[in-house]
Short mmCIF file of C-alpha atoms in Angstrom, two decimals:
data_model
loop_
_atom_site.label_atom_id
_atom_site.label_comp_id
_atom_site.label_asym_id
_atom_site.label_seq_id
_atom_site.Cartn_x
_atom_site.Cartn_y
_atom_site.Cartn_z
CA MET C 1257 -118.35 163.53 74.56
CA ARG C 1258 -117.44 165.91 71.74
CA ALA C 1259 -119.52 168.99 70.93
CA ALA C 1260 -120.51 167.32 67.64
CA ASP C 1261 -122.53 164.84 69.69
CA TYR C 1262 -124.86 167.49 71.14
CA LEU C 1263 -124.83 170.28 68.51
CA ASP C 1264 -127.55 170.14 65.85
CA PRO C 1265 -126.54 170.17 62.13
CA ASN C 1266 -127.06 173.94 61.77
CA GLU C 1267 -124.91 174.68 64.82
CA GLN C 1268 -122.24 172.25 63.70
CA ALA C 1269 -122.12 173.79 60.21
CA TYR C 1270 -121.92 177.27 61.74
CA VAL C 1271 -118.98 176.32 63.98
CA GLU C 1272 -117.10 174.73 61.09
CA GLN C 1273 -117.67 177.76 58.87
CA LYS C 1274 -116.93 180.31 61.64
CA SER C 1275 -113.55 178.76 62.58
CA THR C 1276 -112.54 181.82 64.71
CA VAL C 1277 -114.51 183.77 67.33
CA THR C 1278 -113.51 187.34 68.22
CA ILE C 1279 -113.70 188.13 71.94
CA ALA C 1280 -113.73 191.73 73.19
CA ILE C 1281 -111.45 192.34 76.17
CA LEU C 1282 -109.75 195.27 77.89
CA LYS C 1283 -106.33 196.35 76.67
CA GLU C 1284 -105.11 196.94 80.21
CA ILE C 1285 -104.55 194.41 82.96
CA TRP C 1286 -107.53 193.60 85.19
CA MET C 1287 -106.34 190.60 87.13
CA PRO C 1288 -107.32 188.03 88.01
CA TYR C 1289 -109.91 188.32 85.21
CA TRP C 1290 -107.63 189.41 82.39
CA GLY C 1291 -103.86 189.82 82.06
CA GLY C 1292 -103.85 192.50 79.37
CA THR C 1293 -103.06 192.36 75.67
CA GLY C 1294 -99.30 192.73 75.92
CA GLN C 1295 -98.59 189.12 76.83
CA GLU C 1296 -99.84 185.55 76.50
CA PRO C 1297 -103.54 185.42 77.44
CA ILE C 1298 -104.10 184.68 81.14
CA GLY C 1299 -106.94 185.17 83.61
CA ILE C 1300 -110.38 183.86 84.49
CA GLU C 1301 -111.94 185.15 81.25
CA HIS C 1302 -109.31 183.33 79.20
CA ASP C 1303 -109.83 180.14 81.22
CA PHE C 1304 -113.52 180.06 80.27
CA ALA C 1305 -112.96 181.29 76.70
CA SER C 1306 -110.33 178.66 75.96
CA GLY C 1307 -112.46 175.95 77.57
CA ILE C 1308 -115.47 176.75 75.37
CA ALA C 1309 -113.30 177.13 72.25
CA LYS C 1310 -111.62 173.79 72.86
CA GLU C 1311 -114.99 172.10 73.28
CA LEU C 1312 -116.36 173.62 70.06
CA GLY C 1313 -113.14 173.08 68.16
CA ILE C 1314 -112.77 176.72 67.11
CA ASN C 1315 -110.05 179.34 67.44
CA ILE C 1316 -110.32 182.50 69.52
CA GLU C 1317 -108.99 185.97 68.77
CA TYR C 1318 -108.87 188.72 71.38
CA LYS C 1319 -109.55 192.33 70.46
CA GLY C 1320 -108.59 194.96 73.04
CA PHE C 1321 -110.50 198.11 74.02
CA ASP C 1322 -109.73 200.98 76.37
CA THR C 1323 -112.88 200.92 78.51
CA ILE C 1324 -115.78 198.66 79.49
CA GLU C 1325 -118.16 200.88 77.53
CA ALA C 1326 -116.02 200.63 74.37
CA LEU C 1327 -115.75 196.87 74.86
CA LEU C 1328 -119.52 196.43 75.11
CA ASN C 1329 -120.11 198.76 72.18
CA ALA C 1330 -117.80 196.60 70.05
CA VAL C 1331 -119.95 193.53 70.73
CA SER C 1332 -123.24 195.34 70.09
CA THR C 1333 -121.98 196.79 66.76
CA GLY C 1334 -120.35 193.60 65.51
CA LYS C 1335 -116.71 194.60 65.87
CA ALA C 1336 -116.43 191.59 68.16
CA ASP C 1337 -118.54 188.45 68.48
CA MET C 1338 -118.79 188.27 72.26
CA ALA C 1339 -117.50 189.29 75.70
CA ILE C 1340 -117.20 187.06 78.76
CA GLY C 1341 -118.20 187.76 82.36
CA PHE C 1342 -121.04 190.29 82.24
CA GLY C 1343 -124.47 190.40 83.83
CA GLN C 1344 -127.86 190.57 82.14
CA THR C 1345 -129.21 193.98 83.13
CA LEU C 1346 -132.14 196.14 82.05
CA ALA C 1347 -129.76 198.63 80.44
CA ARG C 1348 -128.30 195.87 78.27
CA GLU C 1349 -131.59 194.28 77.23
CA GLY C 1350 -132.15 194.48 73.49
CA LYS C 1351 -128.49 195.21 72.77
CA PHE C 1352 -127.07 191.71 73.19
CA LEU C 1353 -127.85 188.02 73.26
CA PHE C 1354 -127.21 186.54 76.71
CA SER C 1355 -125.85 183.05 77.31
CA GLN C 1356 -126.77 180.76 80.17
CA PRO C 1357 -124.95 181.69 83.42
CA VAL C 1358 -121.26 180.79 83.26
CA TYR C 1359 -120.19 181.59 86.82
CA GLU C 1360 -121.25 183.74 89.78
CA ASN C 1361 -119.51 186.13 92.16
CA VAL C 1362 -120.32 187.21 95.72
CA ARG C 1363 -120.96 190.97 95.84
CA VAL C 1364 -119.54 192.94 98.75
CA ILE C 1365 -119.22 196.54 99.90
CA TRP C 1366 -115.78 197.97 100.56
CA LEU C 1367 -115.64 201.03 102.82
CA ARG C 1368 -112.60 203.30 102.97
CA ASP C 1369 -112.72 203.38 106.76
CA LYS C 1370 -114.45 201.30 109.43
CA ALA C 1371 -116.10 204.45 110.79
CA MET C 1372 -118.06 204.76 107.53
CA GLU C 1373 -120.19 201.80 108.61
CA GLU C 1374 -121.89 204.00 111.21
CA LYS C 1375 -122.97 206.59 108.64
CA PRO C 1376 -126.06 206.38 106.39
CA PHE C 1377 -124.86 204.77 103.17
CA ALA C 1378 -126.82 207.33 101.14
CA SER C 1379 -124.55 210.05 102.55
CA LEU C 1380 -121.37 208.38 101.30
CA LYS C 1381 -119.54 209.08 98.06
CA TRP C 1382 -119.66 205.90 95.98
CA VAL C 1383 -117.43 204.97 93.07
CA CYS C 1384 -118.10 202.41 90.33
CA ILE C 1385 -116.53 201.45 87.02
CA GLN C 1386 -118.38 203.07 84.15
CA GLY C 1387 -120.33 200.58 82.08
CA THR C 1388 -120.55 197.87 84.76
CA SER C 1389 -123.65 196.52 86.46
CA TYR C 1390 -122.32 197.81 89.79
CA CYS C 1391 -123.17 201.36 88.72
CA GLU C 1392 -126.75 200.23 88.08
CA ILE C 1393 -126.89 198.69 91.58
CA LEU C 1394 -125.89 202.00 93.15
CA LYS C 1395 -128.43 203.91 91.06
CA ASP C 1396 -131.17 201.43 91.96
CA ARG C 1397 -130.41 202.02 95.64
CA GLY C 1398 -130.94 205.73 95.13
CA TYR C 1399 -127.50 206.84 96.25
CA PRO C 1400 -127.07 210.46 95.11
CA ASN C 1401 -123.26 210.68 95.16
CA ILE C 1402 -121.91 208.30 92.50
CA ILE C 1403 -118.54 208.82 90.82
CA MET C 1404 -117.72 206.99 87.60
CA ALA C 1405 -114.21 205.53 87.29
CA ARG C 1406 -112.52 204.42 84.10
CA ASN C 1407 -111.22 201.13 85.53
CA TYR C 1408 -110.81 199.16 88.75
CA SER C 1409 -107.41 200.66 89.57
CA SER C 1410 -108.82 204.17 89.29
CA SER C 1411 -111.77 203.32 91.53
CA VAL C 1412 -109.50 201.94 94.26
CA GLU C 1413 -107.19 204.94 93.97
CA MET C 1414 -110.18 207.25 94.51
CA ILE C 1415 -110.98 205.37 97.72
CA ARG C 1416 -107.37 205.52 98.88
CA GLN C 1417 -107.20 209.27 98.36
CA GLY C 1418 -110.57 209.96 100.00
CA ILE C 1419 -112.21 211.12 96.78
CA ALA C 1420 -114.70 208.27 97.28
CA ASP C 1421 -115.83 206.54 100.47
CA ALA C 1422 -117.05 203.18 99.21
CA THR C 1423 -117.66 200.86 96.29
CA VAL C 1424 -119.60 197.72 95.46
CA THR C 1425 -117.29 195.00 94.19
CA ASN C 1426 -116.75 191.25 94.55
CA TYR C 1427 -114.35 189.05 96.50
CA VAL C 1428 -112.36 188.10 93.40
CA SER C 1429 -111.35 191.64 92.41
CA LEU C 1430 -111.05 193.00 95.94
CA ASN C 1431 -108.98 190.15 97.41
CA HIS C 1432 -106.57 190.15 94.50
CA TYR C 1433 -106.05 193.91 94.69
CA LEU C 1434 -105.65 194.02 98.47
CA SER C 1435 -103.25 191.08 98.48
CA GLN C 1436 -101.10 192.65 95.78
CA LYS C 1437 -101.09 196.24 97.04
CA ARG C 1438 -101.00 195.66 100.82
CA LEU C 1439 -103.51 198.44 101.38
CA ALA C 1440 -105.21 199.30 104.64
CA LEU C 1441 -108.27 197.12 104.69
CA GLY C 1442 -110.91 199.59 105.73
CA LYS C 1443 -114.08 197.56 106.13
CA VAL C 1444 -115.51 194.82 103.92
CA ILE C 1445 -119.23 194.17 104.36
CA PHE C 1446 -121.17 191.22 103.03
CA ASP C 1447 -124.71 192.46 102.41
CA PRO C 1448 -127.15 189.63 101.52
CA ASP C 1449 -129.45 192.19 99.87
CA LEU C 1450 -126.81 192.75 97.18
CA GLY C 1451 -127.29 189.18 96.02
CA VAL C 1452 -124.78 187.50 93.76
CA GLN C 1453 -123.43 188.62 90.42
CA THR C 1454 -124.51 186.18 87.69
CA ASN C 1455 -121.98 186.37 84.87
CA ARG C 1456 -122.83 185.40 81.31
CA ILE C 1457 -121.38 185.68 77.84
CA LEU C 1458 -122.69 188.69 75.91
CA ILE C 1459 -123.05 187.88 72.20
CA ASN C 1460 -123.74 190.03 69.15
CA LYS C 1461 -127.46 190.01 68.30
CA ASN C 1462 -126.75 188.70 64.78
CA GLU C 1463 -125.11 185.51 66.08
CA PRO C 1464 -127.99 183.31 67.33
CA LEU C 1465 -126.24 180.07 66.27
CA LEU C 1466 -123.15 181.05 68.26
CA LEU C 1467 -125.43 181.64 71.26
CA SER C 1468 -127.17 178.27 70.94
CA ALA C 1469 -123.85 176.43 70.46
CA ILE C 1470 -122.31 178.06 73.54
CA ASN C 1471 -125.44 177.38 75.60
CA LYS C 1472 -125.24 173.71 74.69
CA VAL C 1473 -121.62 173.61 75.85
CA ILE C 1474 -122.62 175.24 79.15
CA ASP C 1475 -125.52 172.79 79.62
CA ALA C 1476 -123.31 169.82 78.74
CA ASP C 1477 -120.71 171.03 81.24
CA LYS C 1478 -123.33 171.07 84.02
CA GLU C 1479 -124.16 167.45 83.18
CA GLY C 1480 -120.49 166.47 83.15
CA LEU C 1481 -120.60 165.66 79.43
CA THR C 1482 -117.82 167.97 78.21
CA GLU C 1483 -114.30 166.68 77.67
CA ASN C 1484 -112.90 169.41 79.93
CA LYS C 1485 -114.62 171.11 82.86
CA LEU C 1486 -115.39 174.80 82.28
CA ASN C 1487 -113.66 176.38 85.23
CA SER C 1488 -110.73 178.45 86.42
CA ALA C 1489 -107.95 177.38 88.77
CA ASP C 1490 -107.37 180.96 89.93
CA VAL C 1491 -107.13 180.97 93.75
CA TYR C 1492 -109.25 184.12 94.09
CA PHE C 1493 -111.94 182.63 91.88
CA LEU C 1494 -111.95 179.35 93.82
CA ASN C 1495 -112.21 181.26 97.11
CA ASP C 1496 -115.21 183.14 95.72
CA GLN C 1497 -116.88 179.89 94.65
CA ALA C 1498 -116.30 178.43 98.11
CA ASN C 1499 -118.08 181.47 99.58
CA LEU C 1500 -121.02 180.77 97.27
CA ASN C 1501 -121.13 177.18 98.50
CA ILE C 1502 -121.25 178.39 102.11
CA LEU C 1503 -124.11 180.75 101.25
CA ARG C 1504 -126.14 177.93 99.72
CA ASN C 1505 -125.30 175.26 102.27
CA GLU C 1506 -127.57 175.50 105.28
CA ASN C 1507 -125.40 172.93 107.11
CA VAL C 1508 -122.39 175.29 107.23
CA ASN C 1509 -122.59 178.16 109.70
CA PRO C 1510 -120.61 181.22 108.54
CA VAL C 1511 -120.09 182.17 112.20
CA VAL C 1512 -117.07 180.16 113.35
CA ARG C 1513 -116.18 179.77 117.03
CA TYR C 1514 -112.48 179.22 117.63
CA THR C 1515 -110.09 178.70 120.51
CA ILE C 1516 -106.39 178.36 121.20
CA GLN C 1517 -104.35 177.49 124.27
CA ASP C 1518 -103.94 180.25 126.84
CA ASP C 1519 -100.91 182.55 126.78
CA LEU C 1520 -99.28 181.56 123.50
CA PHE C 1521 -97.45 184.74 122.52
CA PRO C 1522 -97.14 185.68 119.68
CA MET C 1523 -100.06 183.55 118.43
CA SER C 1524 -102.51 184.58 121.16
CA TYR C 1525 -102.19 186.33 124.51
CA TRP C 1526 -104.06 188.63 126.87
CA ASP C 1527 -102.70 192.18 126.70
CA GLU C 1528 -103.17 193.66 130.15
CA LYS C 1529 -102.68 197.25 128.99
CA GLU C 1530 -105.27 197.12 126.20
CA LYS C 1531 -107.53 194.68 128.08
CA LYS C 1532 -108.05 192.39 125.10
CA TYR C 1533 -106.73 189.29 123.40
CA LYS C 1534 -104.09 189.94 120.77
CA GLY C 1535 -101.77 187.89 118.58
CA TYR C 1536 -101.23 187.05 114.95
CA VAL C 1537 -103.77 184.21 114.95
CA HIS C 1538 -106.54 186.71 115.76
CA ASP C 1539 -105.18 189.12 113.13
CA LEU C 1540 -105.09 186.38 110.50
CA LEU C 1541 -108.69 185.36 111.19
CA GLU C 1542 -109.76 189.00 111.01
CA ARG C 1543 -108.09 189.23 107.60
CA ILE C 1544 -109.81 185.99 106.52
CA SER C 1545 -113.16 187.53 107.49
CA THR C 1546 -112.50 190.36 105.02
CA LYS C 1547 -111.79 187.84 102.26
CA SER C 1548 -114.82 185.65 102.90
CA ILE C 1549 -118.28 185.56 104.45
CA LEU C 1550 -116.87 183.78 107.51
CA LYS C 1551 -117.09 185.60 110.83
CA PHE C 1552 -115.08 184.47 113.85
CA GLU C 1553 -115.93 184.41 117.55
CA PHE C 1554 -113.14 183.75 120.05
CA VAL C 1555 -113.83 181.34 122.91
CA PRO C 1556 -110.99 181.52 125.48
CA ALA C 1557 -109.77 178.12 126.64
CA TYR C 1558 -109.40 179.08 130.33
CA GLY C 1559 -107.18 176.07 130.96
CA ARG C 1560 -109.40 173.58 129.14
CA ASP C 1561 -108.08 171.03 126.63
CA VAL C 1562 -108.64 172.70 123.26
CA GLU C 1563 -108.90 169.38 121.40
CA ASP C 1564 -111.67 168.29 123.77
CA MET C 1565 -113.43 171.60 123.15
CA LEU C 1566 -113.28 171.01 119.40
CA ARG C 1567 -114.24 167.35 119.57
CA HIS C 1568 -117.28 168.04 121.77
CA GLY C 1569 -118.56 170.97 119.69
CA LYS C 1570 -117.71 173.78 122.10
CA VAL C 1571 -115.79 175.39 119.22
CA ASP C 1572 -115.50 174.83 115.47
CA LEU C 1573 -111.85 175.62 114.86
CA ILE C 1574 -108.36 175.53 116.34
CA PRO C 1575 -106.52 177.99 114.07
CA SER C 1576 -102.95 177.06 115.06
CA PHE C 1577 -102.00 173.40 115.52
CA ASN C 1578 -98.89 171.27 114.99
CA MET C 1579 -99.51 169.20 111.84
CA THR C 1580 -97.51 166.28 113.25
CA TYR C 1581 -100.04 165.68 116.02
CA VAL C 1582 -103.36 165.80 114.16
CA ASP C 1583 -105.59 163.00 115.45
CA ASP C 1584 -107.30 161.88 112.24
CA ARG C 1585 -109.85 159.83 114.17
CA TYR C 1586 -111.65 163.05 115.06
CA PHE C 1587 -110.17 165.90 113.06
CA ILE C 1588 -109.28 167.11 109.58
CA HIS C 1589 -107.03 170.05 108.76
CA THR C 1590 -106.43 172.70 106.13
CA GLY C 1591 -102.84 171.81 105.29
CA ARG C 1592 -99.79 173.86 106.14
CA TYR C 1593 -100.28 177.61 106.06
CA THR C 1594 -97.28 178.73 108.13
CA ASP C 1595 -94.64 177.42 110.50
CA ILE C 1596 -93.11 178.16 113.87
CA GLN C 1597 -89.35 178.66 113.93
CA PHE C 1598 -87.43 177.48 116.97
CA GLY C 1599 -83.99 178.79 117.93
CA TYR C 1600 -81.36 178.10 120.59
CA ILE C 1601 -80.22 180.23 123.48
CA GLU C 1602 -77.25 179.36 125.71
CA THR C 1603 -76.48 180.20 129.31
CA THR C 1604 -73.73 182.71 130.04
CA ARG C 1605 -72.60 180.58 133.02
CA PRO C 1606 -69.77 178.04 132.63
CA TYR C 1607 -70.83 174.40 132.23
CA THR C 1608 -69.38 171.02 131.33
CA THR C 1609 -72.37 168.98 130.18
CA PRO C 1610 -74.98 170.55 127.90
CA ILE C 1611 -78.59 170.09 129.00
CA THR C 1612 -81.37 171.39 126.75
CA GLY C 1613 -84.70 172.72 127.95
CA ILE C 1614 -87.58 172.90 125.47
CA LEU C 1615 -90.34 175.44 125.93
CA ASP C 1616 -93.49 173.57 124.92
CA ARG C 1617 -96.56 175.44 126.12
CA THR C 1618 -99.02 173.08 124.38
CA GLY C 1619 -97.42 169.67 124.84
CA LYS C 1620 -97.42 169.24 121.06
CA PHE C 1621 -93.79 170.00 120.22
CA ASN C 1622 -91.25 168.48 122.61
CA ALA C 1623 -91.29 164.86 121.38
CA TYR C 1624 -91.14 165.94 117.74
CA ILE C 1625 -88.32 168.42 118.40
CA ALA C 1626 -86.31 165.90 120.44
CA VAL C 1627 -86.42 163.43 117.56
CA GLN C 1628 -85.67 166.04 114.89
CA LYS C 1629 -82.69 167.47 116.80
CA ASN C 1630 -81.49 164.07 118.09
CA LEU C 1631 -81.67 165.24 121.69
CA SER C 1632 -81.53 162.73 124.54
CA ASP C 1633 -81.10 164.75 127.74
CA VAL C 1634 -84.10 167.08 127.47
CA LYS C 1635 -86.21 168.90 130.03
CA VAL C 1636 -89.63 170.24 129.08
CA TYR C 1637 -91.03 173.50 130.41
CA ARG C 1638 -94.57 174.78 129.99
CA SER C 1639 -93.94 178.44 130.79
CA MET C 1640 -91.42 181.05 129.76
CA TYR C 1641 -90.79 181.93 133.40
CA ASP C 1642 -89.87 178.35 134.34
CA LEU C 1643 -87.42 178.03 131.45
CA GLU C 1644 -85.77 181.37 132.30
CA GLN C 1645 -85.44 180.32 135.96
CA ALA C 1646 -83.93 176.97 134.98
CA LEU C 1647 -81.41 178.74 132.76
CA GLU C 1648 -80.43 181.21 135.49
CA LYS C 1649 -80.11 178.46 138.16
CA GLY C 1650 -78.01 176.24 135.92
CA ASP C 1651 -80.58 173.43 135.67
CA ILE C 1652 -80.21 173.68 131.89
CA THR C 1653 -77.51 175.10 129.66
CA HIS C 1654 -79.52 175.64 126.49
CA GLY C 1655 -83.07 176.64 125.68
CA LEU C 1656 -84.94 175.70 122.53
CA LEU C 1657 -87.94 177.97 121.97
CA ASN C 1658 -89.92 180.05 119.52
CA LYS C 1659 -87.63 182.63 117.89
CA VAL C 1660 -90.15 185.42 118.51
CA LEU C 1661 -89.91 184.69 122.24
CA ILE C 1662 -86.13 184.99 122.03
CA ASN C 1663 -86.59 188.45 120.54
CA GLN C 1664 -89.04 189.26 123.34
CA MET C 1665 -86.51 188.17 125.98
CA LEU C 1666 -83.91 190.47 124.42
CA LEU C 1667 -86.39 193.35 124.39
CA ASP C 1668 -87.24 192.68 128.04
CA GLY C 1669 -83.58 193.05 129.05
CA HIS C 1670 -82.70 189.41 129.80
CA GLN C 1671 -79.61 189.37 127.56
CA ASP C 1672 -77.28 189.04 130.59
CA ALA C 1673 -78.74 185.62 131.44
CA PHE C 1674 -78.22 184.05 128.02
CA LYS C 1675 -76.64 184.45 124.63
CA LEU C 1676 -77.65 183.32 121.19
CA SER C 1677 -76.21 179.87 120.68
CA PRO C 1678 -73.94 179.02 117.74
CA LEU C 1679 -76.00 175.83 117.49
CA THR C 1680 -78.59 177.89 115.63
CA GLU C 1681 -76.34 178.24 112.60
CA GLY C 1682 -77.81 176.05 109.88
CA GLN C 1683 -79.84 174.11 112.44
CA ASP C 1684 -83.00 176.16 112.83
CA LEU C 1685 -86.05 174.01 113.35
CA ARG C 1686 -89.37 174.75 111.69
CA VAL C 1687 -92.64 173.12 112.73
CA ASP C 1688 -95.46 173.18 110.19
CA MET C 1689 -98.73 174.60 111.49
CA THR C 1690 -102.27 174.04 110.27
CA MET C 1691 -105.88 174.83 111.15
CA LEU C 1692 -107.93 172.06 112.74
CA VAL C 1693 -111.67 171.33 112.34
CA ARG C 1694 -113.90 168.39 113.18
CA LYS C 1695 -114.10 165.49 110.76
CA ASP C 1696 -117.71 166.32 109.87
CA ALA C 1697 -116.85 169.93 108.92
CA ARG C 1698 -115.78 169.36 105.30
CA GLY C 1699 -117.52 172.54 104.15
CA LEU C 1700 -115.60 174.70 106.64
CA GLN C 1701 -112.36 172.90 105.78
CA ASN C 1702 -112.87 173.61 102.08
CA MET C 1703 -113.71 177.27 102.70
CA LEU C 1704 -110.62 177.79 104.87
CA GLN C 1705 -108.39 176.02 102.36
CA LYS C 1706 -109.63 178.20 99.52
CA VAL C 1707 -109.30 181.49 101.41
CA LEU C 1708 -105.86 180.59 102.81
CA ALA C 1709 -104.72 179.93 99.23
CA THR C 1710 -105.31 183.63 98.47
CA PHE C 1711 -102.63 184.61 101.01
CA SER C 1712 -99.09 184.92 99.72
CA GLN C 1713 -96.26 183.89 102.02
CA GLN C 1714 -95.30 187.56 102.22
CA GLU C 1715 -98.79 188.47 103.43
CA ILE C 1716 -98.67 185.79 106.14
CA ASP C 1717 -95.19 186.90 107.18
CA GLU C 1718 -96.34 190.53 107.45
CA ILE C 1719 -99.20 189.54 109.76
CA LYS C 1720 -96.84 187.51 111.94
CA GLY C 1721 -94.06 190.08 111.74
CA ALA C 1722 -96.18 192.67 113.55
CA TYR C 1723 -95.28 190.81 116.78
CA ASP C 1724 -91.53 190.46 116.23
CA ARG C 1725 -90.73 193.60 118.19
CA VAL C 1726 -93.55 194.61 120.48
CA THR C 1727 -93.78 195.57 124.12
CA VAL C 1728 -96.07 192.99 125.67
CA TYR C 1729 -98.08 193.62 128.81
CA PHE C 1730 -98.90 190.09 129.86
CA GLY C 1731 -101.76 189.54 132.26
CA TYR C 1732 -105.03 187.72 132.85
CA ASP C 1733 -108.49 188.97 132.14
CA LYS C 1734 -110.87 189.20 135.06
CA GLN C 1735 -113.06 186.36 133.84
CA LYS C 1736 -110.04 184.09 133.60
CA VAL C 1737 -108.92 184.94 137.13
CA LEU C 1738 -112.45 184.40 138.41
CA ILE C 1739 -112.77 181.01 136.75
CA TYR C 1740 -109.41 179.82 138.09
CA ALA C 1741 -110.33 181.14 141.55
CA LEU C 1742 -113.66 179.30 141.46
CA ILE C 1743 -111.94 176.08 140.42
CA ILE C 1744 -109.49 176.39 143.32
CA LEU C 1745 -112.32 177.33 145.72
CA CYS C 1746 -114.40 174.34 144.61
CA GLY C 1747 -111.38 172.11 145.10
CA LEU C 1748 -110.79 173.43 148.61
CA LEU C 1749 -114.48 173.10 149.48
CA SER C 1750 -114.48 169.53 148.23
CA ILE C 1751 -111.44 168.69 150.33
CA GLY C 1752 -113.03 170.41 153.33
CA LEU C 1753 -116.27 168.48 152.83
CA ILE C 1754 -114.40 165.18 152.60
CA LEU C 1755 -112.45 165.98 155.79
CA THR C 1756 -115.65 167.01 157.60
CA LEU C 1757 -117.42 163.80 156.60
CA SER C 1758 -114.39 161.73 157.61
CA LEU C 1759 -114.22 163.43 161.02
CA SER C 1760 -117.96 162.93 161.53
CA ARG C 1761 -117.63 159.22 160.78
CA LEU C 1762 -114.63 158.98 163.11
CA ARG C 1763 -116.53 160.69 165.95
CA GLY C 1764 -119.46 158.35 165.36
CA LYS C 1765 -117.23 155.32 165.61
CA LEU C 1766 -115.64 156.66 168.80
CA ARG C 1767 -119.07 157.20 170.38
CA SER C 1768 -120.10 153.69 169.39
CA SER C 1769 -116.93 152.29 170.92
CA GLU C 1770 -117.49 154.24 174.16
CA ALA C 1771 -121.07 152.97 174.37
CA LEU C 1772 -119.85 149.38 174.21
CA LEU C 1773 -117.34 149.82 177.04
CA PRO C 1774 -118.46 148.45 180.49
CA LYS C 1775 -119.55 151.14 182.91
#
């Protein structure tokens, strides 16, 4: 349906006569909202502006300004017709015409340091961008120490340098900046009392027909009547919208329980020295929790089948799973987000016939690897210790295992028992990994897909790379030892009970036999 089909004659005549709409924007880059005036228009604001303009059949012209305040002043004085992506606040009432809501953002608090969370927020130094509604939020909360920044970059720099302690922002701006700059995360807090930011188009007060025409486009878009959906394909924007869906969907719990097989360094392992679970899977989920409203609770497997735990609702997520072995009868996945690289090691002992041992601690790799590498004589080992022993005893000549574990073996001083195999040259094997959820968890799947899309490959590699060269103190937590001990004890008691019952029956039969003998 064309706009002509739902605009009245006055609106249609106005659009035809107007031909070009002037949109006030910032001169500088504020991605992902706006890419600056020195290049082809890009960003979320341009996505919505071009969508509305295409629907109305008019041209758009961008006019750049140095600050938010100058931008808004241009719209109120008629130097520009409108500006996209601003809230309707008390301070702006009477100065502009406000369109219907165009999109919303989830507001969050970003603290410079995790320790700041323990302090009264009123005692912190807050920074906001002058002219934005976030400054009004801070004033409404009665915070006495508010610093005005010229732009988003300046506000973040103040936090980095300790000039300010905190700011109110949204997931779109924060996630983009943190992903690009690789800053220390501090602490991101989702506060429901902050509500959501409802973004509209601010229009000059002398343009009521422009307002009514744009509102009709927005209404038509909600009904699916526009030729093109008003939206943005920006990954940070889509992640933010997925967070909004979680907030409004009572069937999706933002607290996600997850598990992973025991002792899977570098993905997950118990660090005996620090007495806690570590690994890049836990670090990745912690980073995801800063980029979304999702919060994660780890449920150790303690020897249980993790797929059974997921299928029966004991957990909601397996965050690291071989994509080749997803059972689509019960599960759906997020798509590939990383891979595991396997490499070869070779014994230093002489041998005539090569025999390869595969370290497969989950049972989800050996068949796939054997096919991919065209291996026929293969032995499978479930622990690093068993593979090392087999290599030292000569049971195998080569080992195929996670490259990070090879680095760990070198760090642990095992280089005399093996050498890096020339077979690795040009033959490295990569196994695609995904996150697994139950088939009925479409909302969680969508949220994870959207937030994972905000991670660059470099960001994922940095999280994983933290475990390339670490000193690992492997061990078992006390609860794990206790559970295993109880399982063994129960097994022994069961065997003892069976033996006792068997002996009792045997004695009974012997007594019966003796009673029947002639005296």
